Coordinates of C-alpha atoms and ligand atoms in Angstrom, one line a residue:
M1 CA 0.0 0.0 0.0
A2 CA 1.5 3.3 -1.0
P3 CA 2.0 6.1 1.5
E4 CA 0.0 9.3 0.9
P5 CA 1.0 13.0 0.8
G6 CA 0.7 14.5 4.2
M7 CA 1.5 11.3 6.1
D8 CA 3.8 11.1 9.0
M9 CA 6.3 8.9 7.1
E10 CA 8.3 7.9 10.2
L11 CA 5.2 6.7 12.0
Y12 CA 3.9 5.0 8.9
E13 CA 7.1 3.0 8.4
K14 CA 7.3 2.1 12.1
L15 CA 3.8 0.7 12.1
E16 CA 4.3 -1.1 8.7
D17 CA 7.4 -2.7 10.2
L18 CA 5.4 -3.9 13.2
A19 CA 2.7 -5.2 10.9
E20 CA 5.3 -7.1 8.9
K21 CA 6.7 -8.7 12.1
S22 CA 3.3 -9.7 13.2
G23 CA 2.5 -11.2 9.9
V24 CA -0.5 -9.0 9.1
Q25 CA 1.2 -6.8 6.5
G26 CA -1.1 -6.4 3.5
L27 CA -4.2 -7.2 5.5
E28 CA -6.7 -4.6 4.5
E29 CA -8.1 -3.8 8.0
Y30 CA -4.6 -3.1 9.4
E31 CA -3.3 -1.3 6.3
E32 CA -6.3 1.1 6.5
A33 CA -5.8 1.7 10.2
I34 CA -2.1 2.3 9.7
R35 CA -2.8 4.8 7.0
A36 CA -5.4 6.5 9.0
A37 CA -3.1 6.8 12.0
A38 CA -0.2 8.2 9.9
V39 CA -2.5 10.7 8.2
T40 CA -4.5 11.9 11.2
G41 CA -1.9 11.5 13.9
D42 CA -4.8 10.3 16.2
E43 CA -3.0 9.4 19.5
K44 CA -5.6 6.9 20.6
L45 CA -5.6 5.0 17.3
I46 CA -1.8 5.0 17.3
D47 CA -1.7 3.6 20.8
R48 CA -4.3 0.9 20.0
L49 CA -2.5 -0.1 16.8
Q50 CA 0.9 -0.2 18.4
G51 CA -0.4 -2.3 21.3
E52 CA -2.3 -4.7 19.1
L53 CA 0.5 -5.2 16.6
T54 CA 3.1 -5.6 19.3
D55 CA 1.0 -8.2 21.0
L56 CA 0.6 -10.0 17.7
A57 CA 4.3 -9.9 17.1
I58 CA 5.1 -11.3 20.5
E59 CA 2.3 -13.8 20.7
D60 CA 2.5 -15.2 17.3
P61 CA 5.3 -14.1 15.1
Y62 CA 4.3 -15.7 11.8
P63 CA 7.6 -17.2 10.6
F64 CA 6.6 -17.8 7.0
V65 CA 6.9 -15.5 4.0
Q66 CA 3.5 -14.7 2.6
P67 CA 3.3 -16.1 -0.8
A68 CA 1.9 -14.1 -3.7
A69 CA -1.4 -15.6 -4.8
E70 CA -0.2 -16.7 -8.2
K71 CA 2.8 -18.6 -6.8
I72 CA 0.7 -21.1 -4.9
K73 CA -2.3 -21.4 -7.2
G74 CA -3.2 -24.3 -9.4
P75 CA -6.3 -26.1 -10.8
I76 CA -6.3 -28.7 -8.0
E77 CA -7.5 -26.5 -5.1
Y78 CA -7.1 -27.8 -1.6
G79 CA -7.3 -25.0 0.9
D80 CA -6.7 -21.3 2.0
E81 CA -3.4 -19.8 2.7
L82 CA -3.2 -19.3 6.5
Q83 CA -2.5 -15.6 6.7
R84 CA -4.4 -14.0 3.9
G85 CA -6.8 -16.7 2.9
V86 CA -5.9 -16.8 -0.8
R87 CA -6.8 -20.1 -2.5
A88 CA -4.0 -22.7 -2.7
G89 CA -3.9 -25.2 -5.5
F90 CA -1.6 -27.8 -7.1
Q91 CA -0.7 -28.4 -10.7
P92 CA -0.5 -32.0 -11.8
N93 CA 3.3 -31.9 -11.7
D94 CA 3.4 -31.0 -8.1
F95 CA 2.3 -34.5 -7.3
G96 CA 5.4 -36.3 -8.6
Q97 CA 6.2 -37.2 -5.9
M98 CA 4.3 -35.9 -2.8
A99 CA 4.7 -36.7 0.9
I100 CA 2.0 -35.9 3.4
T101 CA 3.0 -36.3 7.0
G102 CA 1.7 -35.4 10.5
R103 CA 0.5 -37.0 13.6
N104 CA -2.7 -38.9 13.9
Q105 CA -6.0 -37.1 13.5
M106 CA -4.6 -33.9 12.2
G107 CA -6.1 -34.1 8.7
K108 CA -3.9 -36.2 6.4
T109 CA -6.5 -38.5 5.1
N110 CA -9.1 -35.6 4.7
L111 CA -6.6 -33.7 2.5
A112 CA -6.0 -36.9 0.5
K113 CA -9.8 -37.1 -0.2
V114 CA -9.9 -33.5 -1.2
L115 CA -7.0 -34.0 -3.6
L116 CA -8.5 -37.2 -5.0
K117 CA -11.8 -35.5 -5.8
E118 CA -10.0 -32.6 -7.5
L119 CA -7.7 -34.9 -9.4
I120 CA -10.6 -36.9 -10.8
Q121 CA -12.3 -33.7 -11.8
Q122 CA -9.1 -32.8 -13.8
G123 CA -9.4 -36.1 -15.6
I124 CA -6.5 -37.7 -13.8
T125 CA -6.9 -41.3 -12.8
V126 CA -6.4 -42.1 -9.1
H127 CA -5.6 -45.4 -7.4
V128 CA -5.6 -45.5 -3.6
F129 CA -4.1 -48.1 -1.4
D130 CA -6.0 -47.9 1.8
P131 CA -5.3 -50.1 4.8
K132 CA -7.9 -48.5 7.2
E133 CA -11.1 -48.4 5.2
S134 CA -10.8 -44.6 5.3
F135 CA -11.9 -44.1 1.6
R136 CA -14.7 -46.6 1.2
G137 CA -17.3 -43.9 2.0
L138 CA -16.3 -42.2 -1.2
I139 CA -18.3 -44.6 -3.3
N140 CA -21.5 -42.8 -2.2
Q141 CA -20.0 -39.4 -2.7
L142 CA -18.1 -39.5 -5.9
P143 CA -19.2 -41.1 -9.2
D144 CA -16.9 -43.5 -11.0
I145 CA -14.9 -44.8 -8.1
H146 CA -14.6 -48.5 -7.3
V147 CA -13.6 -50.0 -4.0
L148 CA -11.8 -53.4 -4.2
N149 CA -10.6 -55.6 -1.4
L150 CA -7.1 -56.5 -2.4
T151 CA -7.2 -60.1 -1.0
E152 CA -10.8 -60.8 -1.9
D153 CA -11.8 -59.0 -5.1
V154 CA -8.5 -59.0 -7.0
L155 CA -7.2 -61.8 -9.3
W156 CA -3.6 -61.4 -9.9
N157 CA -0.7 -63.4 -11.2
P158 CA 2.6 -61.8 -10.2
F159 CA 4.4 -64.1 -12.7
A160 CA 2.5 -62.8 -15.7
P161 CA 4.5 -59.9 -17.2
P162 CA 2.6 -56.7 -17.7
V163 CA 3.1 -56.8 -21.5
E164 CA 3.5 -59.7 -23.9
N165 CA 7.0 -59.2 -25.0
E166 CA 9.8 -61.6 -25.0
R167 CA 12.4 -59.3 -23.6
L168 CA 10.1 -58.1 -20.9
R169 CA 9.2 -61.6 -20.0
K170 CA 12.7 -62.4 -19.0
F171 CA 13.2 -59.2 -17.2
W172 CA 9.9 -59.6 -15.4
R173 CA 10.9 -63.1 -14.4
S174 CA 14.1 -61.8 -12.7
K175 CA 12.0 -59.0 -11.0
V176 CA 9.6 -61.5 -9.5
I177 CA 12.4 -63.7 -8.3
E178 CA 13.9 -60.6 -6.6
L179 CA 10.6 -59.6 -5.1
I180 CA 9.9 -63.1 -3.7
N181 CA 13.4 -63.6 -2.4
E182 CA 13.8 -60.2 -0.8
L183 CA 10.4 -59.9 0.8
F184 CA 10.4 -63.4 2.1
D185 CA 13.9 -63.4 3.4
L186 CA 15.2 -66.2 1.2
L187 CA 18.9 -66.1 1.8
S188 CA 21.5 -67.0 -0.8
G189 CA 21.1 -70.8 -0.7
S190 CA 17.3 -70.9 -0.6
G191 CA 17.3 -67.8 -2.8
S192 CA 19.1 -69.6 -5.6
F193 CA 16.9 -72.6 -5.1
S194 CA 13.9 -70.4 -5.6
Q195 CA 15.5 -68.7 -8.6
N196 CA 16.2 -72.0 -10.2
A197 CA 12.7 -73.4 -9.6
I198 CA 11.1 -70.3 -11.1
Y199 CA 13.4 -70.5 -14.2
Q200 CA 12.3 -74.1 -14.7
L201 CA 8.7 -73.2 -14.3
Y202 CA 8.8 -70.4 -16.8
K203 CA 10.5 -72.7 -19.3
K204 CA 7.8 -75.4 -18.8
A205 CA 5.0 -72.9 -18.9
R206 CA 6.4 -71.3 -22.1
D207 CA 6.2 -74.7 -23.9
Q208 CA 2.5 -74.7 -22.9
D209 CA 2.1 -71.1 -23.8
V210 CA 0.9 -70.0 -20.3
Y211 CA 2.5 -68.4 -17.3
P212 CA 3.4 -70.2 -14.1
T213 CA 1.5 -69.5 -10.9
I214 CA 2.5 -69.5 -7.2
H215 CA 0.5 -72.8 -7.0
D216 CA 2.6 -74.3 -9.7
L217 CA 5.7 -73.2 -7.9
K218 CA 4.6 -74.9 -4.7
D219 CA 3.8 -78.2 -6.6
Y220 CA 7.2 -78.0 -8.2
V221 CA 9.0 -77.5 -4.9
E222 CA 7.1 -80.4 -3.3
A223 CA 7.9 -82.7 -6.2
R224 CA 11.6 -81.7 -5.9
M225 CA 11.6 -82.4 -2.2
E226 CA 10.4 -85.9 -2.8
K227 CA 13.5 -86.6 -4.8
L228 CA 15.9 -84.9 -2.5
R229 CA 17.5 -86.6 0.5
A230 CA 15.7 -85.5 3.6
R231 CA 17.7 -83.0 5.7
S232 CA 20.3 -82.5 2.9
I233 CA 21.3 -78.9 2.3
R234 CA 19.2 -78.6 -0.8
Y235 CA 16.2 -80.2 1.0
N236 CA 16.5 -77.5 3.6
Y237 CA 16.5 -74.8 1.0
A238 CA 13.5 -76.3 -0.6
E239 CA 11.7 -76.6 2.7
R240 CA 12.4 -72.9 3.5
L241 CA 10.9 -71.9 0.2
L242 CA 7.9 -74.2 0.7
T243 CA 7.2 -72.8 4.1
R244 CA 6.9 -69.3 2.5
L245 CA 4.8 -70.5 -0.4
E246 CA 2.4 -72.3 1.9
A247 CA 2.0 -69.1 4.0
I248 CA 1.3 -67.1 0.8
I249 CA -1.1 -69.6 -0.5
S250 CA -3.0 -70.0 2.8
V251 CA -3.5 -66.2 2.9
I252 CA -4.0 -65.2 -0.8
G253 CA -4.1 -68.5 -2.6
D254 CA -7.4 -67.7 -4.4
T255 CA -6.1 -64.2 -5.4
L256 CA -3.1 -65.8 -7.0
K257 CA -4.8 -68.7 -8.7
P258 CA -5.4 -67.4 -12.2
Q259 CA -2.9 -68.0 -14.9
V260 CA -3.4 -64.7 -16.6
G261 CA -4.5 -62.6 -13.7
F262 CA -6.2 -59.3 -13.2
P263 CA -6.3 -57.3 -16.4
L264 CA -4.9 -54.2 -14.7
Q265 CA -4.4 -52.7 -18.1
D266 CA -8.2 -52.7 -18.6
L267 CA -8.5 -50.7 -15.5
A268 CA -6.1 -48.0 -16.6
G269 CA -8.4 -45.0 -16.5
E270 CA -10.6 -46.4 -13.7
N271 CA -10.5 -44.7 -10.3
L272 CA -9.9 -47.4 -7.7
V273 CA -9.5 -47.8 -4.0
F274 CA -7.7 -51.0 -3.0
E275 CA -8.4 -51.9 0.5
W276 CA -5.9 -54.0 2.3
G277 CA -4.6 -54.8 5.7
N278 CA -6.7 -57.7 6.8
A279 CA -4.0 -60.3 6.1
S280 CA -0.3 -60.7 6.7
T281 CA 1.4 -57.4 6.0
R282 CA 4.3 -59.1 4.3
I283 CA 2.1 -61.1 2.0
E284 CA -0.1 -58.1 1.1
R285 CA 3.1 -56.1 0.5
F286 CA 4.2 -58.6 -2.0
L287 CA 0.9 -58.3 -3.8
I288 CA 0.9 -54.5 -3.8
L289 CA 4.5 -54.1 -4.8
S290 CA 4.1 -56.6 -7.7
I291 CA 1.0 -54.6 -8.8
F292 CA 3.0 -51.3 -8.6
L293 CA 5.9 -52.8 -10.5
S294 CA 3.6 -54.2 -13.1
Q295 CA 1.9 -50.8 -13.7
Y296 CA 5.3 -49.2 -13.9
Y297 CA 6.7 -51.6 -16.5
W298 CA 3.4 -51.5 -18.4
R299 CA 3.8 -47.8 -18.7
K300 CA 7.4 -48.1 -19.5
T301 CA 6.6 -50.0 -22.6
R302 CA 3.6 -48.1 -23.6
Y303 CA 3.8 -44.6 -22.4
R304 CA 4.5 -41.9 -24.9
K305 CA 3.4 -38.6 -23.5
R306 CA 6.5 -38.0 -21.4
G307 CA 6.2 -35.6 -18.6
T308 CA 2.4 -35.3 -18.2
I309 CA 1.0 -36.8 -15.0
D310 CA -2.1 -38.7 -15.9
Q311 CA -2.3 -41.1 -12.9
V312 CA -1.8 -40.6 -9.2
I313 CA -1.3 -43.4 -6.7
I314 CA -2.2 -42.4 -3.2
V315 CA -0.7 -44.6 -0.5
D316 CA -2.2 -44.0 3.0
E317 CA -0.3 -45.3 6.0
A318 CA 2.6 -45.7 3.6
E319 CA 5.2 -46.9 6.0
A320 CA 3.9 -50.5 5.7
L321 CA 4.7 -50.4 2.0
F322 CA 7.6 -48.0 1.7
D323 CA 9.6 -49.2 4.7
P324 CA 12.9 -47.3 5.3
R325 CA 14.4 -50.6 6.1
D326 CA 14.1 -51.6 2.5
D327 CA 17.0 -49.2 1.7
K328 CA 19.3 -51.6 3.4
S329 CA 17.6 -54.9 3.0
F330 CA 17.5 -55.1 -0.8
K331 CA 20.8 -56.7 -1.6
K332 CA 20.7 -56.9 -5.3
G333 CA 20.6 -53.7 -7.2
V334 CA 18.2 -50.8 -6.4
P335 CA 15.1 -51.4 -4.3
F336 CA 11.8 -51.2 -6.2
T337 CA 10.6 -48.3 -4.1
K338 CA 13.5 -46.3 -5.3
I339 CA 12.9 -47.2 -9.0
L340 CA 9.3 -46.5 -8.6
A341 CA 9.7 -43.2 -7.0
S342 CA 12.5 -41.9 -9.1
R343 CA 11.4 -43.0 -12.5
S344 CA 7.6 -43.0 -12.3
K345 CA 7.1 -39.3 -12.8
E346 CA 8.6 -39.3 -16.3
L347 CA 6.1 -42.1 -17.1
G348 CA 3.2 -39.9 -16.1
L349 CA 2.7 -41.7 -12.8
A350 CA 2.8 -39.8 -9.5
I351 CA 2.9 -41.2 -6.0
V352 CA 1.5 -39.6 -2.9
V353 CA 2.7 -41.2 0.3
I354 CA 0.9 -40.4 3.5
N355 CA 2.4 -41.3 6.8
Q356 CA 2.7 -40.2 10.4
N357 CA 6.4 -40.9 10.5
P358 CA 8.4 -38.8 8.1
S359 CA 11.2 -41.3 7.9
L360 CA 10.1 -43.0 4.7
S361 CA 12.4 -44.9 2.5
E362 CA 15.1 -42.8 0.8
G363 CA 13.7 -43.6 -2.7
I364 CA 10.6 -41.7 -1.8
K365 CA 12.3 -38.9 0.1
D366 CA 14.9 -38.2 -2.5
N367 CA 12.2 -37.6 -5.1
V368 CA 9.7 -35.5 -3.2
E369 CA 8.5 -32.5 -5.2
T370 CA 6.0 -31.4 -2.6
W371 CA 6.1 -32.0 1.1
I372 CA 3.0 -31.3 3.2
S373 CA 3.2 -31.5 7.0
F374 CA 0.4 -31.3 9.5
A375 CA 1.3 -30.9 13.2
P376 CA 3.8 -33.6 13.8
S377 CA 4.3 -35.5 17.0
E378 CA 7.1 -34.2 19.2
E379 CA 9.5 -36.9 18.3
H380 CA 9.2 -36.3 14.6
T381 CA 9.1 -32.5 14.6
H382 CA 12.8 -32.0 13.9
S383 CA 13.1 -34.6 11.2
V384 CA 10.2 -33.0 9.3
G385 CA 11.7 -29.6 9.8
K386 CA 14.9 -30.9 8.3
E387 CA 13.2 -32.6 5.3
M388 CA 11.4 -29.4 4.5
G389 CA 14.3 -27.2 5.1
L390 CA 12.5 -25.1 7.8
D391 CA 14.3 -22.7 10.1
E392 CA 14.0 -22.9 13.9
E393 CA 10.9 -20.6 14.2
Q394 CA 9.2 -22.3 11.3
E395 CA 9.8 -25.7 12.9
A396 CA 8.3 -24.4 16.2
K397 CA 5.3 -23.3 14.2
L398 CA 4.7 -26.8 13.0
T399 CA 3.8 -27.9 16.5
E400 CA 1.2 -25.2 16.8
L401 CA -0.7 -26.1 13.8
Q402 CA -4.4 -26.9 14.4
T403 CA -6.4 -29.7 12.9
G404 CA -6.6 -29.2 9.1
E405 CA -3.7 -26.7 9.1
C406 CA -0.5 -27.7 7.3
I407 CA 2.8 -26.3 6.0
V408 CA 3.4 -26.9 2.3
K409 CA 6.7 -26.8 0.4
M410 CA 6.7 -27.1 -3.3
G411 CA 9.5 -27.6 -5.8
R412 CA 8.2 -24.8 -8.1
Y413 CA 8.0 -22.3 -5.2
P414 CA 10.4 -23.4 -2.6
E415 CA 9.3 -21.0 0.2
P416 CA 7.2 -23.0 2.7
F417 CA 3.8 -21.6 3.5
G418 CA 0.8 -22.4 5.7
V419 CA -2.6 -23.7 4.5
K420 CA -5.9 -24.5 6.1
A421 CA -7.0 -27.5 4.1
D422 CA -10.6 -27.7 2.9
L423 CA -12.8 -30.1 4.7
F424 CA -13.9 -32.9 2.4
Ligands
ADP501 N1 -9.2 -29.4 6.9 C1 -10.0 -29.8 8.0 N2 -10.9 -28.9 8.5 C2 -11.7 -29.3 9.5 N3 -11.6 -30.5 10.2 C3 -10.7 -31.4 9.7 C4 -9.9 -31.1 8.6 N4 -9.1 -32.1 8.4 C5 -9.4 -33.1 9.3 N5 -10.4 -32.6 10.1 C6 -11.0 -33.4 11.2 O1 -10.1 -34.2 11.8 C7 -10.4 -35.6 11.8 C8 -9.2 -36.4 11.5 O2 -8.8 -36.2 10.2 P1 -8.0 -37.3 9.3 O3 -7.8 -36.7 8.0 O4 -8.6 -38.6 9.4 O5 -6.6 -37.3 10.1 P2 -5.3 -38.2 9.9 O6 -5.5 -38.9 8.6 O7 -4.2 -37.3 9.9 O8 -5.3 -39.2 11.0 C9 -11.5 -35.6 10.7 O9 -12.5 -36.6 11.0 C10 -12.1 -34.3 10.6 O10 -13.2 -34.2 11.5
MG502 MG1 -5.4 -41.0 8.2

């Protein structure tokens, strides 16, 4: 706001300074009062203003730069900037990748629903992985959204490559072996046994022009064991693998029965909520990661429109899937989570991870374009502050955020700012 002729410039600047420190600079009601005080010299008004502004500055110094409206706007609107109330919105690219953290009950899932609705409206496909049945109510509120129970409604063969393609078939085979061996702790001996068994099965299945299934693998291992000397080393390897396979089959045997599996490709373009979390985490994780991986490689062979996000995967309670321990546990090559997070965006696939604990796997953290934090628990405050590059005062402000309020930091506008998220 420009000073006017006849103003007490010294007073004007002093009050403006105070207003800036209190974080109310630019707010119309204060600007008008400041101008009136500087023009009229009204003692009472000056006193009142000084008092109010000083109180504000002491009570609640707002430690964030107020963003210009155009810096934080986008077609996917999700809330009001905390100080001035201008609308905040994302562009599709802000989603690749996105982390939403904060302690329980502060508004993470609500924000995810708001984003989901807006994304769908923009014609972007959304898949949600939801272990807490938080999204199932949406079927009554949004058209064109389907809720599937991962272990009951989905038919899936992790051995079937995402695309019929000889080169990919071999590559896919090695990925599935890696996934099974890593997730089910098959060490070098039992790991090579499993690798060998899967090679044999693919060979046999190829002659019959089908893909092997987990059930075939179990049968194969059992048959091998009959021929091996009981308690020999190889027998023990086989037994270790068999134990894992029996566990998988007892939990999701029906899901994994079909030779061809769920035509995920046909569902490209459908908005889906996959509910999970009723069975063994490790086994469901295997299922989910193989689905992720399949979507990723399906896109890799098909996708042409580089750089345009057309699908967003929202993973609520993401720790169970993107476990930081993966960074160390994957022995061969790069963990999938890292591949997924670092390469998906260029294939038009964005991932939104939602978690209380900010210590997600490096693969995700290294590729976060947008970080959104609701009030964190005390133990996580500092690590969130560090991830978001907040200074001390900004970090302190994190802990004062109310339900539904969050701090947002985007790649395209790297100054963090506060937002009150819309209520879904
Ligand atoms: N933006 C908001 N505005 C008002 N109330 C909210 C907002 N976000 C969340 N809430 C309230 O807080 C509750 C918990 O929100 P939720 O999104 O489930 O938290 P979280 O996923 O972080 O545990 C919601 O049921 C809702 O009543
Ligand atoms: Mg939640």
